[in-house]
Amino acid sequence: MKIYFATKNPHKVKEVSMIAPKGIELMPLPPSIPDAPEKGSSFLENALFKALWYMEHLGQAVVADDSGLEIDYLEGFPGINSSRFMQGRDYREKMEVILRMLEGAPSRSARFVCQAVFVSPDGTVLGANGVVEGRIAQSIRGDKGFGYDPIFVPEGHDKTFGELGESVKSQISHRSRAFRELFRMMEIVLQLKGRE
Ligand code: ITT
């Protein structure tokens, strides 16, 4: 089954394609589609907004995700605003600002969160959530991955996602956890529908 991944972020497509089961081939969005508005107040609302927007434009089932970094000392910031925080500036600058905000912080605990959804024109809506706990490093390390990967050290590791790279990330990341569960649910539901 070919299915659109309703994202404008090519890193997400690459990460999720690595863990997609054999029967599911993810396709990137055609570039001509206008960006979905993200005005929800939670990861789930934003994931649904995105998925429904692109499903309406394509007339086909899609998967989508909304994700972000939550830092406990900053009360969950940047959270659902992870992409919009200092919009237009590069991630090195964003990460430098975050590291400054954490100077002297008693705790650097943080997590990546991903809400994945599947929607189809027949009204099927499925959702799955994935989390990876960890901490914010003392400095920017590594150049693999994207976004905040070079300052996030997942639990059980000493290196950042930026140093660990895609093979480790695909095992333990918030996105891989959410999409593995979503794909399991999709397989069950699509099988049931095939029997109808
Ligand atoms: P789409 O909305 O088109 O999917 P996006 O990158 O804007 O692309 P989000 O709105 O979900 O996606 O924002 C997620 C942001 O959270 C992302 O841009 C990064 O800043 C951060 N983020 C999420 N997952 C991440 C990951 O695996 N590694 C590093 N940063 C991540």
PDB file of C-alpha atoms and ligand atoms in Angstrom:
ATOM      1  CA  MET A   1       0.000   0.000   0.000  1.00  0.00           C
ATOM      2  CA  LYS A   2       1.324   3.431  -0.966  1.00  0.00           C
ATOM      3  CA  ILE A   3       0.469   6.183   1.459  1.00  0.00           C
ATOM      4  CA  TYR A   4       1.377   9.863   1.673  1.00  0.00           C
ATOM      5  CA  PHE A   5       3.323  11.042   4.721  1.00  0.00           C
ATOM      6  CA  ALA A   6       1.747  14.462   5.294  1.00  0.00           C
ATOM      7  CA  THR A   7       4.898  16.345   6.260  1.00  0.00           C
ATOM      8  CA  LYS A   8       7.137  18.958   4.680  1.00  0.00           C
ATOM      9  CA  ASN A   9      10.079  17.637   6.725  1.00  0.00           C
ATOM     10  CA  PRO A  10      12.128  15.149   4.622  1.00  0.00           C
ATOM     11  CA  HIS A  11      13.977  13.875   7.730  1.00  0.00           C
ATOM     12  CA  LYS A  12      10.690  12.570   9.108  1.00  0.00           C
ATOM     13  CA  VAL A  13       9.961  10.704   5.859  1.00  0.00           C
ATOM     14  CA  LYS A  14      13.414   9.107   5.932  1.00  0.00           C
ATOM     15  CA  GLU A  15      13.160   8.058   9.588  1.00  0.00           C
ATOM     16  CA  VAL A  16       9.704   6.545   9.277  1.00  0.00           C
ATOM     17  CA  SER A  17      10.448   4.827   5.938  1.00  0.00           C
ATOM     18  CA  MET A  18      13.231   2.918   7.746  1.00  0.00           C
ATOM     19  CA  ILE A  19      10.729   1.282  10.100  1.00  0.00           C
ATOM     20  CA  ALA A  20       7.678   0.959   7.842  1.00  0.00           C
ATOM     21  CA  PRO A  21       6.507  -2.648   7.402  1.00  0.00           C
ATOM     22  CA  LYS A  22       6.973  -4.284   3.990  1.00  0.00           C
ATOM     23  CA  GLY A  23       3.406  -3.643   2.864  1.00  0.00           C
ATOM     24  CA  ILE A  24       3.544   0.123   3.448  1.00  0.00           C
ATOM     25  CA  GLU A  25       5.449   2.465   1.138  1.00  0.00           C
ATOM     26  CA  LEU A  26       5.577   6.096   2.261  1.00  0.00           C
ATOM     27  CA  MET A  27       5.421   8.845  -0.330  1.00  0.00           C
ATOM     28  CA  PRO A  28       6.492  12.464   0.271  1.00  0.00           C
ATOM     29  CA  LEU A  29       3.942  15.240  -0.300  1.00  0.00           C
ATOM     30  CA  PRO A  30       3.847  16.893  -3.727  1.00  0.00           C
ATOM     31  CA  PRO A  31       5.622  20.244  -3.150  1.00  0.00           C
ATOM     32  CA  SER A  32       2.746  22.267  -4.656  1.00  0.00           C
ATOM     33  CA  ILE A  33       0.384  21.647  -1.703  1.00  0.00           C
ATOM     34  CA  PRO A  34       0.047  24.673   0.606  1.00  0.00           C
ATOM     35  CA  ASP A  35       1.302  24.269   4.182  1.00  0.00           C
ATOM     36  CA  ALA A  36      -1.211  23.069   6.751  1.00  0.00           C
ATOM     37  CA  PRO A  37      -2.106  25.539   9.496  1.00  0.00           C
ATOM     38  CA  GLU A  38      -0.847  24.429  12.937  1.00  0.00           C
ATOM     39  CA  LYS A  39      -3.041  26.249  15.395  1.00  0.00           C
ATOM     40  CA  GLY A  40      -3.902  23.470  17.815  1.00  0.00           C
ATOM     41  CA  SER A  41      -3.044  23.494  21.492  1.00  0.00           C
ATOM     42  CA  SER A  42      -1.633  19.949  21.680  1.00  0.00           C
ATOM     43  CA  PHE A  43       0.469  17.541  19.629  1.00  0.00           C
ATOM     44  CA  LEU A  44      -2.666  15.506  18.941  1.00  0.00           C
ATOM     45  CA  GLU A  45      -4.692  18.475  17.674  1.00  0.00           C
ATOM     46  CA  ASN A  46      -1.851  19.615  15.424  1.00  0.00           C
ATOM     47  CA  ALA A  47      -1.259  16.127  14.039  1.00  0.00           C
ATOM     48  CA  LEU A  48      -4.964  15.848  13.214  1.00  0.00           C
ATOM     49  CA  PHE A  49      -5.093  19.330  11.643  1.00  0.00           C
ATOM     50  CA  LYS A  50      -2.140  18.441   9.412  1.00  0.00           C
ATOM     51  CA  ALA A  51      -3.453  15.019   8.441  1.00  0.00           C
ATOM     52  CA  LEU A  52      -6.968  16.269   7.638  1.00  0.00           C
ATOM     53  CA  TRP A  53      -5.669  19.268   5.676  1.00  0.00           C
ATOM     54  CA  TYR A  54      -3.459  17.142   3.431  1.00  0.00           C
ATOM     55  CA  MET A  55      -6.049  14.353   3.123  1.00  0.00           C
ATOM     56  CA  GLU A  56      -8.544  16.937   1.826  1.00  0.00           C
ATOM     57  CA  HIS A  57      -6.013  18.290  -0.681  1.00  0.00           C
ATOM     58  CA  LEU A  58      -4.964  14.823  -1.890  1.00  0.00           C
ATOM     59  CA  GLY A  59      -8.296  12.999  -1.606  1.00  0.00           C
ATOM     60  CA  GLN A  60      -6.407  10.025  -0.146  1.00  0.00           C
ATOM     61  CA  ALA A  61      -5.479   8.455   3.187  1.00  0.00           C
ATOM     62  CA  VAL A  62      -2.404   9.976   4.854  1.00  0.00           C
ATOM     63  CA  VAL A  63      -0.228   9.566   7.923  1.00  0.00           C
ATOM     64  CA  ALA A  64       1.138  12.612   9.758  1.00  0.00           C
ATOM     65  CA  ASP A  65       2.945  13.483  12.952  1.00  0.00           C
ATOM     66  CA  ASP A  66       3.341  16.406  15.266  1.00  0.00           C
ATOM     67  CA  SER A  67       6.348  16.267  17.524  1.00  0.00           C
ATOM     68  CA  GLY A  68       8.635  18.312  19.712  1.00  0.00           C
ATOM     69  CA  LEU A  69      11.068  18.636  22.583  1.00  0.00           C
ATOM     70  CA  GLU A  70       9.813  19.177  26.154  1.00  0.00           C
ATOM     71  CA  ILE A  71      12.324  20.466  28.720  1.00  0.00           C
ATOM     72  CA  ASP A  72      11.163  20.087  32.331  1.00  0.00           C
ATOM     73  CA  TYR A  73      13.132  23.050  33.761  1.00  0.00           C
ATOM     74  CA  LEU A  74      11.471  25.268  31.100  1.00  0.00           C
ATOM     75  CA  GLU A  75       7.999  23.878  31.953  1.00  0.00           C
ATOM     76  CA  GLY A  76       7.724  21.880  28.743  1.00  0.00           C
ATOM     77  CA  PHE A  77       9.138  24.569  26.424  1.00  0.00           C
ATOM     78  CA  PRO A  78       9.543  24.555  23.409  1.00  0.00           C
ATOM     79  CA  GLY A  79       6.925  21.747  23.209  1.00  0.00           C
ATOM     80  CA  ILE A  80       4.395  22.218  20.415  1.00  0.00           C
ATOM     81  CA  ASN A  81       6.343  25.345  19.378  1.00  0.00           C
ATOM     82  CA  SER A  82       9.593  23.433  18.764  1.00  0.00           C
ATOM     83  CA  SER A  83       9.541  24.238  15.077  1.00  0.00           C
ATOM     84  CA  ARG A  84       8.206  27.815  15.443  1.00  0.00           C
ATOM     85  CA  PHE A  85      10.633  28.848  18.246  1.00  0.00           C
ATOM     86  CA  MET A  86      12.998  31.471  16.706  1.00  0.00           C
ATOM     87  CA  GLN A  87      11.461  30.661  13.327  1.00  0.00           C
ATOM     88  CA  GLY A  88      13.720  31.374  10.387  1.00  0.00           C
ATOM     89  CA  ARG A  89      16.931  31.048  12.450  1.00  0.00           C
ATOM     90  CA  ASP A  90      19.129  28.016  12.111  1.00  0.00           C
ATOM     91  CA  TYR A  91      19.077  25.229  14.671  1.00  0.00           C
ATOM     92  CA  ARG A  92      22.577  25.977  15.960  1.00  0.00           C
ATOM     93  CA  GLU A  93      21.355  29.392  17.108  1.00  0.00           C
ATOM     94  CA  LYS A  94      18.174  27.918  18.607  1.00  0.00           C
ATOM     95  CA  MET A  95      20.186  25.283  20.495  1.00  0.00           C
ATOM     96  CA  GLU A  96      22.679  27.882  21.764  1.00  0.00           C
ATOM     97  CA  VAL A  97      19.785  29.908  23.182  1.00  0.00           C
ATOM     98  CA  ILE A  98      18.310  26.817  24.862  1.00  0.00           C
ATOM     99  CA  LEU A  99      21.690  25.918  26.383  1.00  0.00           C
ATOM    100  CA  ARG A 100      21.951  29.467  27.776  1.00  0.00           C
ATOM    101  CA  MET A 101      18.437  29.191  29.227  1.00  0.00           C
ATOM    102  CA  LEU A 102      19.568  26.050  31.069  1.00  0.00           C
ATOM    103  CA  GLU A 103      22.751  27.533  32.583  1.00  0.00           C
ATOM    104  CA  GLY A 104      22.743  26.661  36.296  1.00  0.00           C
ATOM    105  CA  ALA A 105      19.569  24.565  35.989  1.00  0.00           C
ATOM    106  CA  PRO A 106      19.333  21.868  38.711  1.00  0.00           C
ATOM    107  CA  SER A 107      17.811  19.421  36.222  1.00  0.00           C
ATOM    108  CA  ARG A 108      18.278  18.998  32.480  1.00  0.00           C
ATOM    109  CA  SER A 109      15.647  16.282  32.046  1.00  0.00           C
ATOM    110  CA  ALA A 110      13.729  16.414  28.782  1.00  0.00           C
ATOM    111  CA  ARG A 111      11.874  14.249  26.327  1.00  0.00           C
ATOM    112  CA  PHE A 112      10.991  14.077  22.653  1.00  0.00           C
ATOM    113  CA  VAL A 113       7.294  13.482  22.035  1.00  0.00           C
ATOM    114  CA  CYS A 114       5.605  12.333  18.828  1.00  0.00           C
ATOM    115  CA  GLN A 115       1.919  12.011  18.074  1.00  0.00           C
ATOM    116  CA  ALA A 116       1.344  10.020  14.888  1.00  0.00           C
ATOM    117  CA  VAL A 117      -2.034   9.760  13.153  1.00  0.00           C
ATOM    118  CA  PHE A 118      -3.617   7.987  10.193  1.00  0.00           C
ATOM    119  CA  VAL A 119      -6.751   9.384   8.541  1.00  0.00           C
ATOM    120  CA  SER A 120      -8.619   8.115   5.508  1.00  0.00           C
ATOM    121  CA  PRO A 121     -11.517   9.536   3.477  1.00  0.00           C
ATOM    122  CA  ASP A 122     -13.835   6.738   4.745  1.00  0.00           C
ATOM    123  CA  GLY A 123     -13.627   8.325   8.208  1.00  0.00           C
ATOM    124  CA  THR A 124     -11.036   6.035   9.804  1.00  0.00           C
ATOM    125  CA  VAL A 125      -8.877   7.881  12.336  1.00  0.00           C
ATOM    126  CA  LEU A 126      -6.063   6.140  14.245  1.00  0.00           C
ATOM    127  CA  GLY A 127      -3.512   7.648  16.614  1.00  0.00           C
ATOM    128  CA  ALA A 128      -0.418   6.556  18.534  1.00  0.00           C
ATOM    129  CA  ASN A 129       1.951   8.392  20.832  1.00  0.00           C
ATOM    130  CA  GLY A 130       5.691   7.864  21.323  1.00  0.00           C
ATOM    131  CA  VAL A 131       8.100   9.311  23.880  1.00  0.00           C
ATOM    132  CA  VAL A 132      11.838   9.061  24.456  1.00  0.00           C
ATOM    133  CA  GLU A 133      13.074  10.333  27.812  1.00  0.00           C
ATOM    134  CA  GLY A 134      16.511  11.872  28.182  1.00  0.00           C
ATOM    135  CA  ARG A 135      18.397  15.029  29.062  1.00  0.00           C
ATOM    136  CA  ILE A 136      19.798  18.142  27.452  1.00  0.00           C
ATOM    137  CA  ALA A 137      23.563  17.911  26.879  1.00  0.00           C
ATOM    138  CA  GLN A 138      25.978  20.595  28.125  1.00  0.00           C
ATOM    139  CA  SER A 139      26.980  21.447  24.555  1.00  0.00           C
ATOM    140  CA  ILE A 140      25.984  20.896  20.925  1.00  0.00           C
ATOM    141  CA  ARG A 141      27.421  17.546  19.801  1.00  0.00           C
ATOM    142  CA  GLY A 142      27.155  15.651  16.494  1.00  0.00           C
ATOM    143  CA  ASP A 143      25.789  16.534  13.106  1.00  0.00           C
ATOM    144  CA  LYS A 144      23.491  13.604  12.363  1.00  0.00           C
ATOM    145  CA  GLY A 145      19.712  13.780  12.352  1.00  0.00           C
ATOM    146  CA  PHE A 146      17.934  17.128  12.392  1.00  0.00           C
ATOM    147  CA  GLY A 147      16.433  19.789  14.644  1.00  0.00           C
ATOM    148  CA  TYR A 148      17.426  19.470  18.308  1.00  0.00           C
ATOM    149  CA  ASP A 149      19.141  16.052  17.906  1.00  0.00           C
ATOM    150  CA  PRO A 150      22.638  17.457  18.727  1.00  0.00           C
ATOM    151  CA  ILE A 151      21.588  18.536  22.258  1.00  0.00           C
ATOM    152  CA  PHE A 152      19.392  15.562  23.219  1.00  0.00           C
ATOM    153  CA  VAL A 153      20.937  12.591  25.068  1.00  0.00           C
ATOM    154  CA  PRO A 154      18.457   9.699  25.226  1.00  0.00           C
ATOM    155  CA  GLU A 155      18.158   7.720  28.477  1.00  0.00           C
ATOM    156  CA  GLY A 156      20.711   4.885  28.698  1.00  0.00           C
ATOM    157  CA  HIS A 157      23.199   6.670  26.418  1.00  0.00           C
ATOM    158  CA  ASP A 158      26.015   9.214  26.848  1.00  0.00           C
ATOM    159  CA  LYS A 159      25.914  10.504  23.295  1.00  0.00           C
ATOM    160  CA  THR A 160      23.389  12.830  21.663  1.00  0.00           C
ATOM    161  CA  PHE A 161      21.066  11.728  18.864  1.00  0.00           C
ATOM    162  CA  GLY A 162      23.275  13.947  16.699  1.00  0.00           C
ATOM    163  CA  GLU A 163      26.200  11.615  17.490  1.00  0.00           C
ATOM    164  CA  LEU A 164      24.304   8.320  17.682  1.00  0.00           C
ATOM    165  CA  GLY A 165      22.823   8.545  14.204  1.00  0.00           C
ATOM    166  CA  GLU A 166      19.915   6.920  12.475  1.00  0.00           C
ATOM    167  CA  SER A 167      20.373   3.256  13.403  1.00  0.00           C
ATOM    168  CA  VAL A 168      20.054   3.967  17.161  1.00  0.00           C
ATOM    169  CA  LYS A 169      17.421   6.646  16.608  1.00  0.00           C
ATOM    170  CA  SER A 170      15.285   4.284  14.559  1.00  0.00           C
ATOM    171  CA  GLN A 171      15.254   1.819  17.481  1.00  0.00           C
ATOM    172  CA  ILE A 172      14.365   4.143  20.352  1.00  0.00           C
ATOM    173  CA  SER A 173      13.087   7.497  19.133  1.00  0.00           C
ATOM    174  CA  HIS A 174       9.705   9.005  19.948  1.00  0.00           C
ATOM    175  CA  ARG A 175       8.865   8.870  16.233  1.00  0.00           C
ATOM    176  CA  SER A 176       9.850   5.242  15.734  1.00  0.00           C
ATOM    177  CA  ARG A 177       7.833   4.240  18.832  1.00  0.00           C
ATOM    178  CA  ALA A 178       4.745   6.146  17.719  1.00  0.00           C
ATOM    179  CA  PHE A 179       4.838   4.920  14.111  1.00  0.00           C
ATOM    180  CA  ARG A 180       5.573   1.283  14.988  1.00  0.00           C
ATOM    181  CA  GLU A 181       2.381   1.288  17.032  1.00  0.00           C
ATOM    182  CA  LEU A 182       0.442   3.222  14.385  1.00  0.00           C
ATOM    183  CA  PHE A 183       1.525   0.762  11.672  1.00  0.00           C
ATOM    184  CA  ARG A 184       0.410  -2.185  13.843  1.00  0.00           C
ATOM    185  CA  MET A 185      -3.004  -0.559  14.258  1.00  0.00           C
ATOM    186  CA  MET A 186      -3.237   0.238  10.544  1.00  0.00           C
ATOM    187  CA  GLU A 187      -2.465  -3.366   9.617  1.00  0.00           C
ATOM    188  CA  ILE A 188      -5.222  -4.659  11.914  1.00  0.00           C
ATOM    189  CA  VAL A 189      -7.817  -2.144  10.716  1.00  0.00           C
ATOM    190  CA  LEU A 190      -6.950  -2.503   7.033  1.00  0.00           C
ATOM    191  CA  GLN A 191      -7.160  -6.296   7.319  1.00  0.00           C
ATOM    192  CA  LEU A 192     -10.592  -6.030   8.929  1.00  0.00           C
ATOM    193  CA  LYS A 193     -11.746  -3.656   6.213  1.00  0.00           C
ATOM    194  CA  GLY A 194     -10.454  -6.068   3.562  1.00  0.00           C
ATOM    195  CA  ARG A 195     -12.810  -8.692   5.015  1.00  0.00           C
ATOM    196  CA  GLU A 196     -15.886  -6.435   4.889  1.00  0.00           C
TER     197      GLU A 196
HETATM  198  P1  ITT B   1       5.805  19.141   9.403  1.00  0.00           P
HETATM  199  O1  ITT B   1       4.892  19.989  10.269  1.00  0.00           O
HETATM  200  O2  ITT B   1       5.720  19.482   7.953  1.00  0.00           O
HETATM  201  O3  ITT B   1       5.628  17.678   9.662  1.00  0.00           O
HETATM  202  P2  ITT B   1       7.912  20.155  11.118  1.00  0.00           P
HETATM  203  O4  ITT B   1       9.383  19.913  11.182  1.00  0.00           O
HETATM  204  O5  ITT B   1       7.448  21.591  11.193  1.00  0.00           O
HETATM  205  O6  ITT B   1       7.341  19.447   9.797  1.00  0.00           O
HETATM  206  P3  ITT B   1       6.530  19.673  13.603  1.00  0.00           P
HETATM  207  O7  ITT B   1       5.552  20.783  13.441  1.00  0.00           O
HETATM  208  O8  ITT B   1       6.059  18.353  14.134  1.00  0.00           O
HETATM  209  O9  ITT B   1       7.243  19.299  12.237  1.00  0.00           O
HETATM  210  O10 ITT B   1       7.713  20.225  14.493  1.00  0.00           O
HETATM  211  C1  ITT B   1       8.578  19.353  15.036  1.00  0.00           C
HETATM  212  C2  ITT B   1       9.809  20.117  15.492  1.00  0.00           C
HETATM  213  O11 ITT B   1      10.230  19.543  16.740  1.00  0.00           O
HETATM  214  C3  ITT B   1      10.933  19.892  14.517  1.00  0.00           C
HETATM  215  O12 ITT B   1      10.974  20.884  13.514  1.00  0.00           O
HETATM  216  C4  ITT B   1      12.140  19.919  15.446  1.00  0.00           C
HETATM  217  O13 ITT B   1      12.459  21.237  15.763  1.00  0.00           O
HETATM  218  C5  ITT B   1      11.599  19.256  16.702  1.00  0.00           C
HETATM  219  N1  ITT B   1      11.739  17.789  16.607  1.00  0.00           N
HETATM  220  C6  ITT B   1      10.734  16.875  16.530  1.00  0.00           C
HETATM  221  N2  ITT B   1      11.216  15.640  16.386  1.00  0.00           N
HETATM  222  C7  ITT B   1      12.558  15.772  16.374  1.00  0.00           C
HETATM  223  C8  ITT B   1      13.607  14.859  16.224  1.00  0.00           C
HETATM  224  O14 ITT B   1      13.396  13.562  16.006  1.00  0.00           O
HETATM  225  N3  ITT B   1      14.851  15.321  16.255  1.00  0.00           N
HETATM  226  C9  ITT B   1      15.092  16.625  16.447  1.00  0.00           C
HETATM  227  N4  ITT B   1      14.175  17.567  16.577  1.00  0.00           N
HETATM  228  C10 ITT B   1      12.889  17.146  16.527  1.00  0.00           C
END
